[in-house]
Coordinates of C-alpha atoms in Angstrom, one line a residue:
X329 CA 90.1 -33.8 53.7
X330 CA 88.1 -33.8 50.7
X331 CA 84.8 -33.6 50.7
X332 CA 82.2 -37.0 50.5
X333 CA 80.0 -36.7 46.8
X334 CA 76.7 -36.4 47.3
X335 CA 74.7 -39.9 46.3
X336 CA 72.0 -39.6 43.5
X337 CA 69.2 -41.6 44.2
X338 CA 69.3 -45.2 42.4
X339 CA 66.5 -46.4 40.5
X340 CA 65.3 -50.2 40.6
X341 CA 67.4 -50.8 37.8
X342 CA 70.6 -49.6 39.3
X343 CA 70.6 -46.5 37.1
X344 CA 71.1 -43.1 38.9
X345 CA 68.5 -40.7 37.6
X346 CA 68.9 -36.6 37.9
X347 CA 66.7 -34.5 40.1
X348 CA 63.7 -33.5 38.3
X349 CA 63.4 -29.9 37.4
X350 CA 61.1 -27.5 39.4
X351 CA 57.4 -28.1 37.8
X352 CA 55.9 -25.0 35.7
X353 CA 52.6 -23.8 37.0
X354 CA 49.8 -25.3 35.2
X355 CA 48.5 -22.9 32.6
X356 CA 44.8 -21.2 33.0
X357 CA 42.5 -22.8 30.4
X358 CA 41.5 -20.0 28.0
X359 CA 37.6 -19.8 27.6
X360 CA 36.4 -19.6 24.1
X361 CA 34.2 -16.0 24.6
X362 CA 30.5 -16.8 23.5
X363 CA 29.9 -14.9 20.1
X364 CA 27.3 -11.9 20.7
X365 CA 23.7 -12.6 19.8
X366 CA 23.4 -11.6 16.4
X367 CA 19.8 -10.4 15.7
X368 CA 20.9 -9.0 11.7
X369 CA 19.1 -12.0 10.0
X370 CA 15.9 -11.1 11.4
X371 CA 16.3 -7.5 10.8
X372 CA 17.2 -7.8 7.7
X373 CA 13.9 -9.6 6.8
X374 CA 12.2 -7.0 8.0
X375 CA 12.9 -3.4 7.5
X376 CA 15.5 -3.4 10.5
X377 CA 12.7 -4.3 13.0
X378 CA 12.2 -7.3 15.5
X379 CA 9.8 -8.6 18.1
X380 CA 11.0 -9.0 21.8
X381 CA 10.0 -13.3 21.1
X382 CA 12.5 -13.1 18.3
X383 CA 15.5 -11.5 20.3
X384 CA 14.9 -13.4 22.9
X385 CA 14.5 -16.8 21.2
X386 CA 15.7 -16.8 18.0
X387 CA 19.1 -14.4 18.5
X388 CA 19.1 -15.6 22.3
X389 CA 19.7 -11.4 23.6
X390 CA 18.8 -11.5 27.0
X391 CA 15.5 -9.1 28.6
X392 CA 18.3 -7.2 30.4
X393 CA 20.3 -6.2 26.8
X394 CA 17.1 -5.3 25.0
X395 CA 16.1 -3.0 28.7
X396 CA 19.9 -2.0 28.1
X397 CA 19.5 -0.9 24.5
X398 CA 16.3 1.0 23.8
X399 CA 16.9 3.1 27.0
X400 CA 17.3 6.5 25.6
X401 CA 19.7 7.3 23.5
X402 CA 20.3 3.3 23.2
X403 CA 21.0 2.2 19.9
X404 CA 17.6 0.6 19.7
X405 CA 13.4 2.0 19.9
X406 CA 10.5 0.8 21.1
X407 CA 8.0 1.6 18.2
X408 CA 5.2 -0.9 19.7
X409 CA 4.7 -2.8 22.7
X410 CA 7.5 -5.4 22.0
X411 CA 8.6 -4.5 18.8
X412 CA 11.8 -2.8 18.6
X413 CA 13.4 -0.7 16.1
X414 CA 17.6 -1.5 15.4
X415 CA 18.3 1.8 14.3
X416 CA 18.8 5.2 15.8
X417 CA 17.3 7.3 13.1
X418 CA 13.2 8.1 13.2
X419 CA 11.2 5.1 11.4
X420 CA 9.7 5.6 7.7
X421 CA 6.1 4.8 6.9
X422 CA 7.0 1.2 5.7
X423 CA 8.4 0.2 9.0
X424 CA 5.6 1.6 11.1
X425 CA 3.7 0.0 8.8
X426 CA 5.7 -3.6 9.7
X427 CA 5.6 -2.8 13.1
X428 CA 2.0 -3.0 13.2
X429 CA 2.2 -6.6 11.5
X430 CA 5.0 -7.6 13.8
X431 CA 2.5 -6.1 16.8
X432 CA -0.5 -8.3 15.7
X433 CA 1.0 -11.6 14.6
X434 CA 1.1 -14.6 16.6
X435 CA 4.4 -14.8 18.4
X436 CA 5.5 -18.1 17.3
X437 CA 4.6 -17.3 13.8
X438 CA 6.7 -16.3 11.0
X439 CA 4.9 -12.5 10.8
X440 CA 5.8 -11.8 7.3
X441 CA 4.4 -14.9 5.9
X442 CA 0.4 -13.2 6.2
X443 CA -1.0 -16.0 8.1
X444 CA -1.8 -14.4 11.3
X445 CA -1.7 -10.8 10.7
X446 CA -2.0 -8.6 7.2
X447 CA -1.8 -4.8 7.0
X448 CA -5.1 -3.4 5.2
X449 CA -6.9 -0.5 4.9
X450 CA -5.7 2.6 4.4
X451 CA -2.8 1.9 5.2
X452 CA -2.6 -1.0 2.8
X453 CA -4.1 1.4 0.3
X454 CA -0.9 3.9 0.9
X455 CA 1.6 1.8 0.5
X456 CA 0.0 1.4 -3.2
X457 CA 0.3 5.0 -3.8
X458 CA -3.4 5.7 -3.1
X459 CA -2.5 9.1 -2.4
X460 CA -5.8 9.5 -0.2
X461 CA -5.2 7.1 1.5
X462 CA -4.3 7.6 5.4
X463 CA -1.8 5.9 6.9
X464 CA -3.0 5.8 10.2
X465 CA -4.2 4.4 12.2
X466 CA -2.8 1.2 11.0
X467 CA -5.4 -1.8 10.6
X468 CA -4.5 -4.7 10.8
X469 CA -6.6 -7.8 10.2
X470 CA -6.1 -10.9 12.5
X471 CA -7.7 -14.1 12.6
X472 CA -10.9 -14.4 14.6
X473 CA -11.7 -15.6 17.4
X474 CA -8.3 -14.4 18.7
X475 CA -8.9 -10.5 20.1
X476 CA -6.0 -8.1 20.7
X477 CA -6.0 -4.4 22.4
X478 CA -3.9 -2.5 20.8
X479 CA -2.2 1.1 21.0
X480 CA -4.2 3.7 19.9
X481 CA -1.9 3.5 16.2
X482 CA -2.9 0.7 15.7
X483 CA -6.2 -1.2 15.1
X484 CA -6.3 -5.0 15.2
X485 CA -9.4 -6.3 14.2
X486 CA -10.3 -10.2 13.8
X487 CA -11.9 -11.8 10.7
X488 CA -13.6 -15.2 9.9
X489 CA -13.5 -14.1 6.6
X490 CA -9.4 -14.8 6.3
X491 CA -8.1 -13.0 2.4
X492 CA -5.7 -13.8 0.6
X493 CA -2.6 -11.8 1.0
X494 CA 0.2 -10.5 -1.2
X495 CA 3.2 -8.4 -0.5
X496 CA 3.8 -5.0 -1.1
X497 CA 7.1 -3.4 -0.2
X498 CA 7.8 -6.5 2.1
X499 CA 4.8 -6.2 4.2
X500 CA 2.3 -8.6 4.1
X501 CA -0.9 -6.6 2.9
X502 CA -4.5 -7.9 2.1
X503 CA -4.9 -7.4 -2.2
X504 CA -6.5 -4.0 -2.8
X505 CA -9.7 -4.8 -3.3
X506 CA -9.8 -6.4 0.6
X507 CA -8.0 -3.2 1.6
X508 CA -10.3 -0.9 0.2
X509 CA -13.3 -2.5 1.1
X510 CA -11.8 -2.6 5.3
X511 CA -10.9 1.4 4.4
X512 CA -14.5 1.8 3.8
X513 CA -15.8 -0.4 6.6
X514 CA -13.7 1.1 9.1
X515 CA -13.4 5.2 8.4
X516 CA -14.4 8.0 10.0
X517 CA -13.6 9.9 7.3
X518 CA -16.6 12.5 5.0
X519 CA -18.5 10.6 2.3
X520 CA -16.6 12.4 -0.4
X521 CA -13.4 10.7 1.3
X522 CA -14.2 7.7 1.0
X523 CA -15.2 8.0 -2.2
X524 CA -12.7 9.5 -3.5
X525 CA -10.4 6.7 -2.3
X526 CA -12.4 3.8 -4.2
X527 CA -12.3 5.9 -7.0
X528 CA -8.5 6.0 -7.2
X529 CA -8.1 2.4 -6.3
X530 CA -10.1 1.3 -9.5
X531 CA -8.9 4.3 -11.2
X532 CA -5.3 3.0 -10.9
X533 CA -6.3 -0.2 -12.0
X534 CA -5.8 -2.1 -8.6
X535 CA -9.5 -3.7 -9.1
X536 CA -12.2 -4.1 -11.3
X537 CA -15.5 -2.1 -10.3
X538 CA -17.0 -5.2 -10.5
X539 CA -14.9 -7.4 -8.1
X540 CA -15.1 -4.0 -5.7
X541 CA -19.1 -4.0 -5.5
X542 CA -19.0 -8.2 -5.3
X543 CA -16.6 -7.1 -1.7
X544 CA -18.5 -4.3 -0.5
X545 CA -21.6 -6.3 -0.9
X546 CA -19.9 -9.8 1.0
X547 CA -18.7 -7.4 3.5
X548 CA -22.1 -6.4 3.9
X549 CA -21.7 -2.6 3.5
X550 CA -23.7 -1.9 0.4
X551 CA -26.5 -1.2 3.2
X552 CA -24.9 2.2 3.7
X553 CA -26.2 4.8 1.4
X554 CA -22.9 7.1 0.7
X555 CA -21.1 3.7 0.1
X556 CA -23.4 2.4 -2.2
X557 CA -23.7 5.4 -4.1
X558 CA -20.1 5.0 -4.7
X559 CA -19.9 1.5 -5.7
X560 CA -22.8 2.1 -8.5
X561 CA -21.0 5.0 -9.4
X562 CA -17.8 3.0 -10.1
X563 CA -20.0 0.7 -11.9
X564 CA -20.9 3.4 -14.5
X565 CA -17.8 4.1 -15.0
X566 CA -17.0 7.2 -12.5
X567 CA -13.2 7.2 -11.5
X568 CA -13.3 10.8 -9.6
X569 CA -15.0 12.8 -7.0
X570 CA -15.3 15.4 -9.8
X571 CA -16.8 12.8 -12.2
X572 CA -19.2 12.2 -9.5
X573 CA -20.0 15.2 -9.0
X574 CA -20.7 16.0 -13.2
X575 CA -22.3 12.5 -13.1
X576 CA -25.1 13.8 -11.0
X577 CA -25.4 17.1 -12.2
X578 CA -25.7 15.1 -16.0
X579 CA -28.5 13.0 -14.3
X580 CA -31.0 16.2 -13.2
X581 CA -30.8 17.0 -17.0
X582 CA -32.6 15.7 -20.5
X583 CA -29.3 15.1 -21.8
X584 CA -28.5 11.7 -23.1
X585 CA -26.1 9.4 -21.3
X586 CA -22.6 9.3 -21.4
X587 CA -20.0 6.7 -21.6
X588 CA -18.1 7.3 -18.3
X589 CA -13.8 6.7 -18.8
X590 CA -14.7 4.9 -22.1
X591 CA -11.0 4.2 -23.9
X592 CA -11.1 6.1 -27.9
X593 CA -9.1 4.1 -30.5
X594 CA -8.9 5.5 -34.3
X595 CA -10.5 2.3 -36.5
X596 CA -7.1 1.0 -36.8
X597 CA -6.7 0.1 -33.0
X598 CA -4.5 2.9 -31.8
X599 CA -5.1 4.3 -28.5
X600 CA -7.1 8.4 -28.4
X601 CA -7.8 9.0 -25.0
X602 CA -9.7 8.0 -22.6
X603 CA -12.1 11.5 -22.1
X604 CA -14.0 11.6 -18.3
X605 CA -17.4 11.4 -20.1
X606 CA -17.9 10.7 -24.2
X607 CA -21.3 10.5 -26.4
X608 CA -20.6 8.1 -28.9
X609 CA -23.5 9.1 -31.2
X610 CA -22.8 12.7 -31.4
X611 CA -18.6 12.5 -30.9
X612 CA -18.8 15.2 -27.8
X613 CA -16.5 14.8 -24.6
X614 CA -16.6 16.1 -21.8
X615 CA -13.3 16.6 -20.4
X616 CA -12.4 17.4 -16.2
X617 CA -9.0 19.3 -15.4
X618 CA -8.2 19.7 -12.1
X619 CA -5.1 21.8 -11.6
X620 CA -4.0 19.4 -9.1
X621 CA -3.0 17.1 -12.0
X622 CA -2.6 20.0 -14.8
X623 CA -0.6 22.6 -13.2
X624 CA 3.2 21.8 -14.7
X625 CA 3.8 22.9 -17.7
X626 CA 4.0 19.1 -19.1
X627 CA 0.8 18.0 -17.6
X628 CA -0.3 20.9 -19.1
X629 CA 0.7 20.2 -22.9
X630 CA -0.3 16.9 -22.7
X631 CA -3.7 17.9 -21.8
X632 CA -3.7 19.7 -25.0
X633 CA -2.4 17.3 -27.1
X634 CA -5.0 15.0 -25.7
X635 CA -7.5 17.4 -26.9
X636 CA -5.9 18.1 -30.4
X637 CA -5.4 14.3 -31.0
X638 CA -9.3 13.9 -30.3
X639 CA -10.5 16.7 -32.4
X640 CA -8.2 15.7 -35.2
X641 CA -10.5 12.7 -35.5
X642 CA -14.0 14.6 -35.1
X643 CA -14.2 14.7 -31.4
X644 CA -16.1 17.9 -29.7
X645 CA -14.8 18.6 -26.5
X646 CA -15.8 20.5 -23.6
X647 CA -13.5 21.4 -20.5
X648 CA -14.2 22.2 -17.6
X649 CA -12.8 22.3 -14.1
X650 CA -14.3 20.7 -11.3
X651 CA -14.8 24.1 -9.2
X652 CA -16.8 25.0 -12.4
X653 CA -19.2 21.8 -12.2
X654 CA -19.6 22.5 -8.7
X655 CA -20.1 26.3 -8.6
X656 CA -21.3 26.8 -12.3
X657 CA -23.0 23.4 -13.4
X658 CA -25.4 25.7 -15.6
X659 CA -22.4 27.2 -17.7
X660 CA -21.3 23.5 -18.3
X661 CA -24.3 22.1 -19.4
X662 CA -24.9 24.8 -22.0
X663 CA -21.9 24.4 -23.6
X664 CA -23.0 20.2 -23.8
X665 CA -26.1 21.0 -24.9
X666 CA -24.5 23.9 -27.9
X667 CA -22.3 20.3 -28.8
X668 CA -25.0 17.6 -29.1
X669 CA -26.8 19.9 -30.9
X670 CA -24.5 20.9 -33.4
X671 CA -23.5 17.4 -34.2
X672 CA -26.8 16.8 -35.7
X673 CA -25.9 18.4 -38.9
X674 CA -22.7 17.8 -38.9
X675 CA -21.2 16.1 -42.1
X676 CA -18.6 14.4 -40.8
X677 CA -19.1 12.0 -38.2
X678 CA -16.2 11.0 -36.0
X679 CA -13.8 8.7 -36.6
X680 CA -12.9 7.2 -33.2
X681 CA -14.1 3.7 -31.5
X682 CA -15.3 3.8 -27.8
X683 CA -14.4 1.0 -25.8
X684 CA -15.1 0.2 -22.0
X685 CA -13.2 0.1 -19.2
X686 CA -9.9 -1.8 -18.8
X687 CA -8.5 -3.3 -16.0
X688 CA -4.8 -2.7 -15.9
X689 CA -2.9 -5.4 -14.6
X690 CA -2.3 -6.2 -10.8
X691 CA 1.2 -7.2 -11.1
X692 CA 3.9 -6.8 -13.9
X693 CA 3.9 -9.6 -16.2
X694 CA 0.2 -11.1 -14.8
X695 CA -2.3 -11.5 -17.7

């Protein structure tokens, strides 16, 4: 007997329908993965360094990665109290330098914008190529009547007297003039030190003499003796320890004055040199080599042709090296003396014009 066919079930309509397939298991939603806080922008700004406000908040990392990181041998340093290096390698001078900026400034301040903390100083100074400079510890100025402690690299100290500020090698920096006027506020380094670094900051052309005594004296630091003596020497003209030094064995004698760093042009305007002391009336120079700056053999020949250019044009010139004013001032000052008064009778008078001091120009292309 055959067997009965099985009955599909009948829709409303009278249509059979077939049996609807086994369901597939719903698929798992795929989760788009988060991108991984990206703190490059920042860095990149500045010198490969960041604060711990600007990871957390700006590049969202949380406390745990930047614990996670800078644990040694992390990819990451602590250089400061909440300012973290992105690199594995040992930091240069220019980043310690930033990291001192990024230390001080407020934390919801843009630190490279100079508005709440400016590197100055000697540090500042260094960054300039004063070579005297020190670059630690690090000051850093900050605006008063906020105070902060900081580590002993590091010396925050708050103004009411807020400077403008420029900057040098992406650090924001007091101008030199501010810097070296902090340098000589705040050091614990000799007299001859501190004047030595003045000297090179006018002597590179970073500030006029003038503007520098107008900041020690606002800064109220022309009531210190050695620091006075220094500006007034600047003011004479003085650009050196050494020319300090001559300068005051000069003063003990009858001899006349000398023009201190006075530029020589030939009468139709082009530039001699520019000898550490001149006598205009008599055409006599006196002339300091240090053999710090005359020891290669180029330094050396254009120290000659220095002196052959001013004695082709009538110039008498002593030399002398600064161990010689110090230890043989006598010597010196006979061989002056022999000069000034041989030019007396001498027929031909020099043909070179003396002009003052010159204030090269703070940045290229300024007036």
């Amino acid at each position: 007997m055959p067997r009965p066919a099985l009955s599909r079930p009948v829709t409303r309509s009278g249509q059979t329908s077939r049996a609807a397939p086994n369901p597939t298991p719903a698929a798992t939603p795929t989760r788009t993965p988060h991108p991984t806080p990206n703190p490059n922008p920042t860095a990149r700004r500045q010198l490969n360094l960041a604060t711990r406000h600007q990871l957390t908040t700006t590049a969202g990392i949380p406390p745990g990665t930047i614990t996670s990181r800078t644990r040694p041998g992390g990819p990451w340093q602590r250089l400061l109290p909440r300012v973290y290096l992105l690199q594995t390698g040992p930091p240069d001078q220019r980043q310690r330098a930033l990291a001192a900026v990024l230390y001080a400034a407020e934390p919801g301040s843009d630190p490279l914008s100079g508005d709440t903390a400016a590197l100055t100083g000697g540090a500042a100074l260094a960054l300039l190529g004063i070579r005297e400079a020190p670059y630690t510890p690090t000051d850093v100025l900050i605006r008063a009547p906020r105070k902060l402690a900081g580590p002993p690299e590091v010396r925050p100290y708050p103004t009411t007297r807020w400077p403008r500020t420029i900057t040098v090698s992406g650090i924001p920096s007091t101008r030199p003039v501010r810097a070296a006027a902090d340098f000589a506020a705040r050091s614990d380094q000799p007299a001859d030190q501190i004047r030595s670094v003045l000297a090179h900051v006018v002597q590179s052309g970073w500030c006029h003499p003038q503007d520098l005594h107008t900041e020690l004296r606002a800064a109220r630091l022309l009531t210190r003796p050695a620091i006075r003596a220094a500006a007034a020497e600047l003011l004479a003209g003085v650009r050196s320890v050494a020319e300090a030094q001559a300068r005051d064995v000069l003063s003990a004698t009858d001899l006349p004055t000398p023009l201190w760093n006075a530029r020589l042009h030939t009468p139709e305007g082009t530039f001699l040199a520019s000898p550490d002391a001149y006598w205009p009336d008599e055409g006599v120079a006196l002339e300091i080599d240090s053999a710090e700056y005359h020891y290669t053999r180029d330094s050396w020949h254009a120290t000659l042709h220095r002196r052959l250019r001013l004695e082709s044009h009538g110039i008498l010139v002593v030399s002398a090296t600064p161990s010689m004013i110090r230890d043989t001032p006598s010597e010196v000052i006979a061989a002056l003396r022999t000069l000034l008064t041989l030019t007396t009778t001498r027929p031909t008078p020099p043909t070179a014009l003396a002009r003052g001091h010159q204030q090269l120009a703070l940045f290229r292309g300024s007036p």
